[in-house]
Structures are given as C-alpha cells and as structure tokens.
Short mmCIF file of C-alpha atoms and ligand atoms in Angstrom, two decimals:
data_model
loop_
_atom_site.label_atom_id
_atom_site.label_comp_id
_atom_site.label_asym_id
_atom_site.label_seq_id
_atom_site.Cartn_x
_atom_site.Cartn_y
_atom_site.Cartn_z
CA UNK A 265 -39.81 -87.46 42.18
CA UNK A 266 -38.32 -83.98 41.64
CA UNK A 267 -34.38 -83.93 43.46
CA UNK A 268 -33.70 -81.13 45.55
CA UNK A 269 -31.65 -78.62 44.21
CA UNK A 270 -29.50 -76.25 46.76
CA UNK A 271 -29.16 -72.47 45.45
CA UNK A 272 -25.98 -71.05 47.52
CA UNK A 273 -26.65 -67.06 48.09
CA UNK A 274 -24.85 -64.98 50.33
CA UNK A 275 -24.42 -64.90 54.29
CA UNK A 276 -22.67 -61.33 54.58
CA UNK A 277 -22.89 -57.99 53.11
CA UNK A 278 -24.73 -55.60 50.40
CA UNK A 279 -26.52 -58.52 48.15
CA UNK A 280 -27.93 -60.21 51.15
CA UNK A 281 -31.55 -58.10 51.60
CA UNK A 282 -31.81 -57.93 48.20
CA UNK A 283 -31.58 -61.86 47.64
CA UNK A 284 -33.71 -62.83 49.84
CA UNK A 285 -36.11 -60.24 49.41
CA UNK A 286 -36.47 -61.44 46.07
CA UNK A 287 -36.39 -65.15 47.11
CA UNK A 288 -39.39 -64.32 49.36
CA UNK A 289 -41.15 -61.76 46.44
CA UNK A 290 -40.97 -65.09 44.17
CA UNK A 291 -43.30 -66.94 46.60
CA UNK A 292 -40.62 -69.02 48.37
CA UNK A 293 -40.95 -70.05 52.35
CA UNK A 294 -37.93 -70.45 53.74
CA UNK A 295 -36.22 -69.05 57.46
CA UNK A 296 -33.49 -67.33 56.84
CA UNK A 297 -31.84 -67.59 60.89
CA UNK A 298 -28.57 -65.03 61.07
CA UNK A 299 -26.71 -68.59 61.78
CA UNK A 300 -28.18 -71.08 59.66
CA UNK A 301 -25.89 -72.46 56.97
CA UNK A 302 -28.79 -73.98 55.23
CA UNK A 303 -32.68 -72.98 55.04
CA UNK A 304 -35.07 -75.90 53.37
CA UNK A 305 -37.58 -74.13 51.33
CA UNK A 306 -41.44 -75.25 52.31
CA UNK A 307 -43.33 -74.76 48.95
CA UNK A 308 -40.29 -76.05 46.65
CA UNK A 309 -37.74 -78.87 45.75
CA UNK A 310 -34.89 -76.11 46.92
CA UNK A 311 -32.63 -76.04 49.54
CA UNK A 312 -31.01 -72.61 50.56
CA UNK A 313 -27.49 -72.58 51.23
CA UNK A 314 -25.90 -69.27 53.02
CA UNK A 315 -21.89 -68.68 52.04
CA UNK A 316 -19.63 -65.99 51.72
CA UNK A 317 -20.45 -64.01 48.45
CA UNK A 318 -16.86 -64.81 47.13
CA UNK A 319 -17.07 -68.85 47.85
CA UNK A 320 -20.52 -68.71 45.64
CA UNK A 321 -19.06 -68.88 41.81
CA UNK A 322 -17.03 -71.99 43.63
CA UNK A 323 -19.55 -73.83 45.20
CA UNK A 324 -22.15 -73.65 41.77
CA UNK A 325 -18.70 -74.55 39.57
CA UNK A 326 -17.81 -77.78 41.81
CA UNK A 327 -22.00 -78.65 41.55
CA UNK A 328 -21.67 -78.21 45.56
CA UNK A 329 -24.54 -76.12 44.40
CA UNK A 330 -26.90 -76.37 41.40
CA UNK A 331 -27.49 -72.88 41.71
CA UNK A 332 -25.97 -69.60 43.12
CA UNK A 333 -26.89 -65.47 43.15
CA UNK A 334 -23.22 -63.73 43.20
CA UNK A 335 -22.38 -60.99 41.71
CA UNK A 336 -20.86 -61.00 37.91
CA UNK A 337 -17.68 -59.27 38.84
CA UNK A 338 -16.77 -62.28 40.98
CA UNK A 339 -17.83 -64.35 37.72
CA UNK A 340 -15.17 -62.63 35.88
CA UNK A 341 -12.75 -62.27 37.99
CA UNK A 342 -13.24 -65.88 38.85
CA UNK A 343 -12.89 -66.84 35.32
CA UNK A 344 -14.64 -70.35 36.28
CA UNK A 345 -16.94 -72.48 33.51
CA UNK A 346 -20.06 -71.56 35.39
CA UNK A 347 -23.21 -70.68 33.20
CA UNK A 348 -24.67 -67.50 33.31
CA UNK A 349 -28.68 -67.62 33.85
CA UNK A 350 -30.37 -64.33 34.04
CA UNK A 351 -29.01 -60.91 35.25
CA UNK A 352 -30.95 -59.65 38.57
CA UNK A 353 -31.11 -56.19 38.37
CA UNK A 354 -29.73 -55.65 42.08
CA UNK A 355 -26.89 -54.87 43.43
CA UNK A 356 -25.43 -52.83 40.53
CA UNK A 357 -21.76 -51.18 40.58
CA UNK A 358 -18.93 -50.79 38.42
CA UNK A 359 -14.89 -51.84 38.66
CA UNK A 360 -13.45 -48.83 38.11
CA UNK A 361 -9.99 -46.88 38.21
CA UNK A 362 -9.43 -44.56 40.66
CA UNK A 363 -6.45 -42.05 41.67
CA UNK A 364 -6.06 -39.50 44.78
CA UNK A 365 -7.61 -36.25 43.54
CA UNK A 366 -4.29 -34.60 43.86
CA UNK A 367 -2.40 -36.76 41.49
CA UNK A 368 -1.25 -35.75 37.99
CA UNK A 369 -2.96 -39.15 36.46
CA UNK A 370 -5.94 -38.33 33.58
CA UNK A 371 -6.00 -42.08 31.69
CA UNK A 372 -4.84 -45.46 32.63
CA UNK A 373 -1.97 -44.92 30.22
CA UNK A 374 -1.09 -42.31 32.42
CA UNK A 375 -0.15 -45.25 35.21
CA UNK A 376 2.40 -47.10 33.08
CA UNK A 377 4.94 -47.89 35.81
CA UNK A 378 3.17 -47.58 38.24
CA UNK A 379 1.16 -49.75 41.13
CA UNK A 380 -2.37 -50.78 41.32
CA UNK A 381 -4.23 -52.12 44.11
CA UNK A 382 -6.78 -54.15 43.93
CA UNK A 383 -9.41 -57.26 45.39
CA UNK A 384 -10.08 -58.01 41.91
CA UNK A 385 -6.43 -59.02 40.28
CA UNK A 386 -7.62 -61.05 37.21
CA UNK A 387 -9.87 -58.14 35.99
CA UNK A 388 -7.50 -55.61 36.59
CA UNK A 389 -4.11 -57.33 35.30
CA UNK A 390 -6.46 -58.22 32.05
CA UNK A 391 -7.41 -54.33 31.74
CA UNK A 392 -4.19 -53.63 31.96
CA UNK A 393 -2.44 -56.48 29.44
CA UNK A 394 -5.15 -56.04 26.62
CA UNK A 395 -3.76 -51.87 26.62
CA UNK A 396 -0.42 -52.69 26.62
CA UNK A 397 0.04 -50.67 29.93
CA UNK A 398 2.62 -52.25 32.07
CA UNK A 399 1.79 -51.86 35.68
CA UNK A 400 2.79 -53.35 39.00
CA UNK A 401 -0.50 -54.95 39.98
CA UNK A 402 -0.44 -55.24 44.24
CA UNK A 403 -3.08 -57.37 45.24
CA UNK A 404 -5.51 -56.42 48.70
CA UNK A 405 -8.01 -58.37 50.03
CA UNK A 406 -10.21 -55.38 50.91
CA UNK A 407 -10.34 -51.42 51.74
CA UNK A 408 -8.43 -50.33 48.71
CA UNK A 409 -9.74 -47.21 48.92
CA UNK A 410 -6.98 -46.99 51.30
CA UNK A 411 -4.19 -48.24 49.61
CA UNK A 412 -2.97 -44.43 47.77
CA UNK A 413 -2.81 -43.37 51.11
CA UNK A 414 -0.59 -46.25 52.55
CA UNK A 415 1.84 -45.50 49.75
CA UNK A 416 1.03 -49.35 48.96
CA UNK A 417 0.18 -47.81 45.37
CA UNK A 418 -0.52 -45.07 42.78
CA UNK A 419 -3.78 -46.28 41.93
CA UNK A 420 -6.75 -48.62 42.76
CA UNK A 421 -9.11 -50.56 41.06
CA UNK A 422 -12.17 -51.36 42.99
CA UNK A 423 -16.30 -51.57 42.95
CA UNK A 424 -17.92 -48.09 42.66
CA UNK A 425 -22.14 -47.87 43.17
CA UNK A 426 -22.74 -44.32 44.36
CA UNK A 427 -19.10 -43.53 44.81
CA UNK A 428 -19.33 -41.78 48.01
CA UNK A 429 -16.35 -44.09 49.69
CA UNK A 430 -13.91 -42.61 46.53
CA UNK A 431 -14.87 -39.06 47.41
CA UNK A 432 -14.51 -39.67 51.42
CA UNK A 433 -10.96 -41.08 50.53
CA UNK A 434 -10.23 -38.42 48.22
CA UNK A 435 -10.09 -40.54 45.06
CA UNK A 436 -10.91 -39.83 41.77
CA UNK A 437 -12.65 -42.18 39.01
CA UNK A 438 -10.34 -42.43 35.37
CA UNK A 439 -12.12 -44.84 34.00
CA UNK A 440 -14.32 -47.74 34.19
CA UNK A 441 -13.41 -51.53 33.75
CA UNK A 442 -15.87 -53.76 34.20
CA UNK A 443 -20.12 -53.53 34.92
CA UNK A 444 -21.64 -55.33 37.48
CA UNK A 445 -24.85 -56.76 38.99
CA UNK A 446 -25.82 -59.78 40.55
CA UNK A 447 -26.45 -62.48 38.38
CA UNK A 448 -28.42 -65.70 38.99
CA UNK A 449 -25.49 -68.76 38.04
CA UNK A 450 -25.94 -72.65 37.13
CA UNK A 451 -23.57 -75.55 36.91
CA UNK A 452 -23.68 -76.80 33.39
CA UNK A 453 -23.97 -80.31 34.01
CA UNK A 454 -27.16 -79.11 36.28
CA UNK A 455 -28.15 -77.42 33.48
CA UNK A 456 -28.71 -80.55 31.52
CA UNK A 457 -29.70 -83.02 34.02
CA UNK A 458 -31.99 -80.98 35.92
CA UNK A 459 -33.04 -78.54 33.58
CA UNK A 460 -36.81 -78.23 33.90
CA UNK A 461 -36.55 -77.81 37.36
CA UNK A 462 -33.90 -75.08 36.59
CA UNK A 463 -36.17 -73.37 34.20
CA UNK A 464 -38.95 -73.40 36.52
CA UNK A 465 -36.74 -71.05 39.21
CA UNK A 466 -35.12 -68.83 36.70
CA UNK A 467 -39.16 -68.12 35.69
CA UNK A 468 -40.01 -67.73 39.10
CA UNK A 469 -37.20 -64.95 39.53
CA UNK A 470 -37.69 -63.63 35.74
CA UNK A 471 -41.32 -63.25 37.08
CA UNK A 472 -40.79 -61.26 40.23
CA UNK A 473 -38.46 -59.10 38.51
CA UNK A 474 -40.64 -57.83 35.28
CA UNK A 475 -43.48 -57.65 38.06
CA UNK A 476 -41.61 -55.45 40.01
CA UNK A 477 -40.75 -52.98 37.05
CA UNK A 478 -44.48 -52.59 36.21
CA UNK A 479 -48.15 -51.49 37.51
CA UNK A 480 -51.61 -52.68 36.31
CA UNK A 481 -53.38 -49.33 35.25
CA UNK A 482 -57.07 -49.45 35.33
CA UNK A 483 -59.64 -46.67 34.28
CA UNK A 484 -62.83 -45.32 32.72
CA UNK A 485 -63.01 -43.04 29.73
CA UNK A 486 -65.60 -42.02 27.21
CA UNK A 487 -65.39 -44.53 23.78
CA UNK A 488 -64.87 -41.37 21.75
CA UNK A 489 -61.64 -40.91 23.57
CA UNK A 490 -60.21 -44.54 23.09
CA UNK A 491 -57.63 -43.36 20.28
CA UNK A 492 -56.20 -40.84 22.39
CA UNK A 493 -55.69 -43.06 25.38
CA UNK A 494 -54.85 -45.85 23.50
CA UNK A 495 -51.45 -43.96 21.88
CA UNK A 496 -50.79 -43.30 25.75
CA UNK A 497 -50.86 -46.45 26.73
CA UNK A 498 -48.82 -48.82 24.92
CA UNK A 499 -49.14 -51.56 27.42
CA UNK A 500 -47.78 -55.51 27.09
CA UNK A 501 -49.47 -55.75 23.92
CA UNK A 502 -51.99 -53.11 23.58
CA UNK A 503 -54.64 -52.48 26.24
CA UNK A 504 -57.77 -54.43 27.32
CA UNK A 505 -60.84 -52.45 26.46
CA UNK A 506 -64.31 -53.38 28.41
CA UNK A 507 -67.50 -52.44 27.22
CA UNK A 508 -69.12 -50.69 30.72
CA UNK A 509 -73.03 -50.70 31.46
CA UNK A 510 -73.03 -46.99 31.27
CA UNK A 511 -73.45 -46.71 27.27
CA UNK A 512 -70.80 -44.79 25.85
CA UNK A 513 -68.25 -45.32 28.44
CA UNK A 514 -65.69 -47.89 28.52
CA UNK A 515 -62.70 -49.56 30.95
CA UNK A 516 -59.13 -49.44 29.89
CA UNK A 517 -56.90 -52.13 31.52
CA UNK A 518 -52.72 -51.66 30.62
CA UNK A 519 -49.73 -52.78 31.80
CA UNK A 520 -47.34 -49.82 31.92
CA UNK A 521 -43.88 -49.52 33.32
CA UNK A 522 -43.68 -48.15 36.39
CA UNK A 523 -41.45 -45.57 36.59
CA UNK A 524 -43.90 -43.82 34.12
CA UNK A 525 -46.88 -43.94 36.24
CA UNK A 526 -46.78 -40.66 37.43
CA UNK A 527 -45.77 -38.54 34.13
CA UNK A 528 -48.73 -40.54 33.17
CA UNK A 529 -51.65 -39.90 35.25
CA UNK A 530 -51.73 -36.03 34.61
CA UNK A 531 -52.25 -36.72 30.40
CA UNK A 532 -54.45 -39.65 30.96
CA UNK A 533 -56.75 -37.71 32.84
CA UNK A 534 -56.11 -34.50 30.17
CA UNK A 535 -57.15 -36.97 27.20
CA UNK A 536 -60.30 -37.90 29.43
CA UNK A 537 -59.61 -40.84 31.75
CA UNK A 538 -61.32 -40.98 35.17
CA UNK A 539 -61.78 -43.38 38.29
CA UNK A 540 -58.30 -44.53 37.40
CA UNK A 541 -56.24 -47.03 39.38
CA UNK A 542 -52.88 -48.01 39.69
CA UNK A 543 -52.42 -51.89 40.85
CA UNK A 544 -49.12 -53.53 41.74
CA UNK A 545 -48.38 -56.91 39.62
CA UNK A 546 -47.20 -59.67 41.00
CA UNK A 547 -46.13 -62.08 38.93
CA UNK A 548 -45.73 -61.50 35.28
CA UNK A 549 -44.31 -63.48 32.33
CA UNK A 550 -44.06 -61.53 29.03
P1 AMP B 298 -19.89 -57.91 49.95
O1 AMP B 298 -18.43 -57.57 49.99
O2 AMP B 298 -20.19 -59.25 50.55
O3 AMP B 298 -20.77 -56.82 50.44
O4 AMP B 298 -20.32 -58.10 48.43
C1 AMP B 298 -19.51 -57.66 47.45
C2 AMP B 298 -20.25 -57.76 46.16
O5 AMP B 298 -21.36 -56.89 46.16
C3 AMP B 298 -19.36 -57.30 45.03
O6 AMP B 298 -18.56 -58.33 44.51
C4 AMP B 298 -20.35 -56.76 44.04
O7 AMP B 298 -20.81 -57.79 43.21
C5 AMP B 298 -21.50 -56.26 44.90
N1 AMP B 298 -21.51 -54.80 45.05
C6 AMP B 298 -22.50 -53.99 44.66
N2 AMP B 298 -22.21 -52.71 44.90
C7 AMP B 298 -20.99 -52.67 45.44
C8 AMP B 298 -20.13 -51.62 45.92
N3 AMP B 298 -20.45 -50.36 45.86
N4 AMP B 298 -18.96 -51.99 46.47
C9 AMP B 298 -18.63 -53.27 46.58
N5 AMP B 298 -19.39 -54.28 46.14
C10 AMP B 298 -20.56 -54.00 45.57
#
C-alpha cells in the first residue's frame, strides 16, 4: 500500500491561483474551501496542506510535509537542507535593490554606510558581505517599499515582478540580487524513502507544465511540399507524416511551442499547408 504523502502549498497571496490551478491542470481532485487547512486528494495518495507561503520551506524541512510549492527566494533566504525538485515557471520576480528616485545612489557600493530595509535579511546581508559593502541592514516584515520614506532607511531590498509598486513609491531599481520563481521542494529523507511516489508527482507537474508551453499542429499539404514544411516545423522530434487517401497529399502532425503558433501559421500556409489545426496538449513528457 502506497502512504499518503501531504504537499503543503500556500493559503494567502500571489502563488495561490497559480498552485492550484496547476494542481487541478495535473488531473488532481481535491476542494480547496477558503478555510480548510487540509484538502484529501480523490484520485491520489496526496494530502493537501494550506499554510502561509513563508511556514512552507519549514514544514517540508521538519518532514511535517513530504512536499511543498514556495517560492525559491524563501529557499534562500531560509537557507534550510530542503531539496530542490523542479522549478514551476509561476510566480516569477526578482530581489532587487532599490533607492528613492531622487537620491544620489547609482551602485550598491554607492550605499556603504548606509541602511537597508528589507523582509529578506539573509539574502540581503549575504549581497552585501560577499562585496565588501558595509551596510546597516534594518530588518521589516513587509511594505518596504515604504521604508525610504519613513526615514527607517536609504535603501530597500525587496521582490520586484512588474515593478509598478517601486514606481508608485518613487523608487528606483540599482541592481538585482537574487531570481525567483516558485519551485516544487522535497524533504530528503522523503526523497529516499518514498521516492517513486515522489517521482510520480514531480512527472505529473513536469507534464502539465511542458503541455502548457506547447500546441499539437495538424495540417494537409501537397507531398512535393514536405521539405519546405518540414524545415518549419521542427517539432518534438521531427513531425509525423500520414499518407492521405487523396494521392499526392499528405497530413503533417508537430508539436510546436506555443508562443510560435501564430508567426507560424502565415508561412505554413505560404509554403502550402491547408485545413490546418491548432490543438491544445495536455499532458506531455519529452
Ligand atoms: P505572498 O506574500 O504570500 O503573496 O507571497 C510572496 C511570495 O510570492 C514571494 O516570496 C515570492 O516568492 C512570490 N512573488 C512573486 N512575485 C512577487 C512580487 N512581485 N512581490 C512579492 N512576492 C512575489
């Protein structure tokens, strides 16, 4: 008999849709209620725990959890033994420097003497050691966007995605520390004892994702245009050609990426393709 394995993902804030959503693309049934501290999946040995995003690296490290989705700056910040899986593609952003746009401050060496605030005080006091620039380091547990104009500090170092909050609190990037994204974690000692099971989610998540980055393209073309479409198409592999009743004429079947689809369909249809449709993948493993 398989154990159950609990996967701790977060209760609150910007990785929750896109967790679950992926959760639910990978074929798991599960309720997600806005209380519920823990959802049983239906259709797998998982159980779903809901924490705070900055408990998660915690819970998988203690083996309260096999598994957790957090993302990688609280890995690093965290500094804990907890093994990397698979990055997730979501929930992207990047640690970075900031100063009011009317200070004098170009480079971090320009903040030597100076204060810092920041959520993330391991990354930051490491950015800072590893240059050799001595600075006052004042730790916030939020909203340090706000910090400059408190006069708590000089300078902040916080998470940065589109980096509209910086330019609503007049801040200005200097440079970038650390790059984010979620990441899928495992305990280590899961890793070993329970590591088919393991496996078997980190394919089920590897498989949503690469199905999500690609369409199935299907179409109809004369044979004598096959080397043409062919060196459009470069596909998993290289693409599936089927012999069609109408002599002459063919079926090309390719796996293309998805953000090329539509740079794609005017010079397929140039070098001679017709009838052609695009399909969405679901699963796929490379
Ligand atoms: P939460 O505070 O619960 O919304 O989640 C914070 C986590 O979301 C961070 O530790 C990052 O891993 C991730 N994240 C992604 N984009 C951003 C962003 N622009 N600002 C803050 N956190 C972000």
């Amino acid at each position: 008999m398989m154990r159950r394995l609990r996967l701790a993902i977060p209760n609150k804030g910007r990785l929750v849709e896109p967790t679950v959503t992926l959760l639910r693309d990978a074929g798991l049934v599960f309720e997600a209620g806005e209380r519920a501290l823990v959802a049983r999946v239906q259709n797998f040995e998982l159980d779903i725990l809901f924490v705070r995003t900055n408990d998660i690296v915690e819970f998988v490290c203690d083996g309260v959890a096999e598994l957790g989705i957090t993302g990688l700056d609280l890995v690093a910040e965290s500094g804990s033994s907890v093994t990397q899986v698979r990055k997730l593609g979501f929930g992207r952003c990047r640690l970075t420097i900031a100063v009011p746009n009317d200070s004098p401050y170009r480079a971090p060496a320009d903040l030597a003497g100076l204060r810092v605030a920041t959520s993330h005080m391991n990354l930051t006091k490491r950015y800072f050691a590893e240059r050799s620039i001595p600075v006052d380091v004042i730790p916030v547990s939020g909203a340090a966007e706000v910090a400059p104009r408190l006069g708590l500090a000089e300078a902040i170092v916080d998470l940065v995605s589109t980096g509209s909050t910086m330019v609503v609190n007049g801040l200005r990037p200097i440079e970038e520390v650390f790059e984010s994204e979620a990441v899928l974690l495992a305990n280590p000692k899961a890793l070993e004892q329970d590591g088919a099971v393991l496996a078997q989610v980190e394919t089920m998540l590897g498989a949503t994702l690469a199905a999500r980055d690609r369409k199935y393209l299907m179409m109809n073309a004369p044979e004598t245009k096959l080397a043409e479409l062919e060196d459009l198409l470069p596909g998993l592999e290289s693409p599936s050609i089927i012999p069609l009743a109408h002599k002459g004429m063919v079926a090309i079947h390719s796996v293309v990426e998805a953000d090329a689809v539509w740079s794609l369909l005017p010079r397929l249809k140039a070098a001679g393709a017709s009838g052609i449709l695009i399909l969405p993948i679901e699963k796929l493993v490379p």
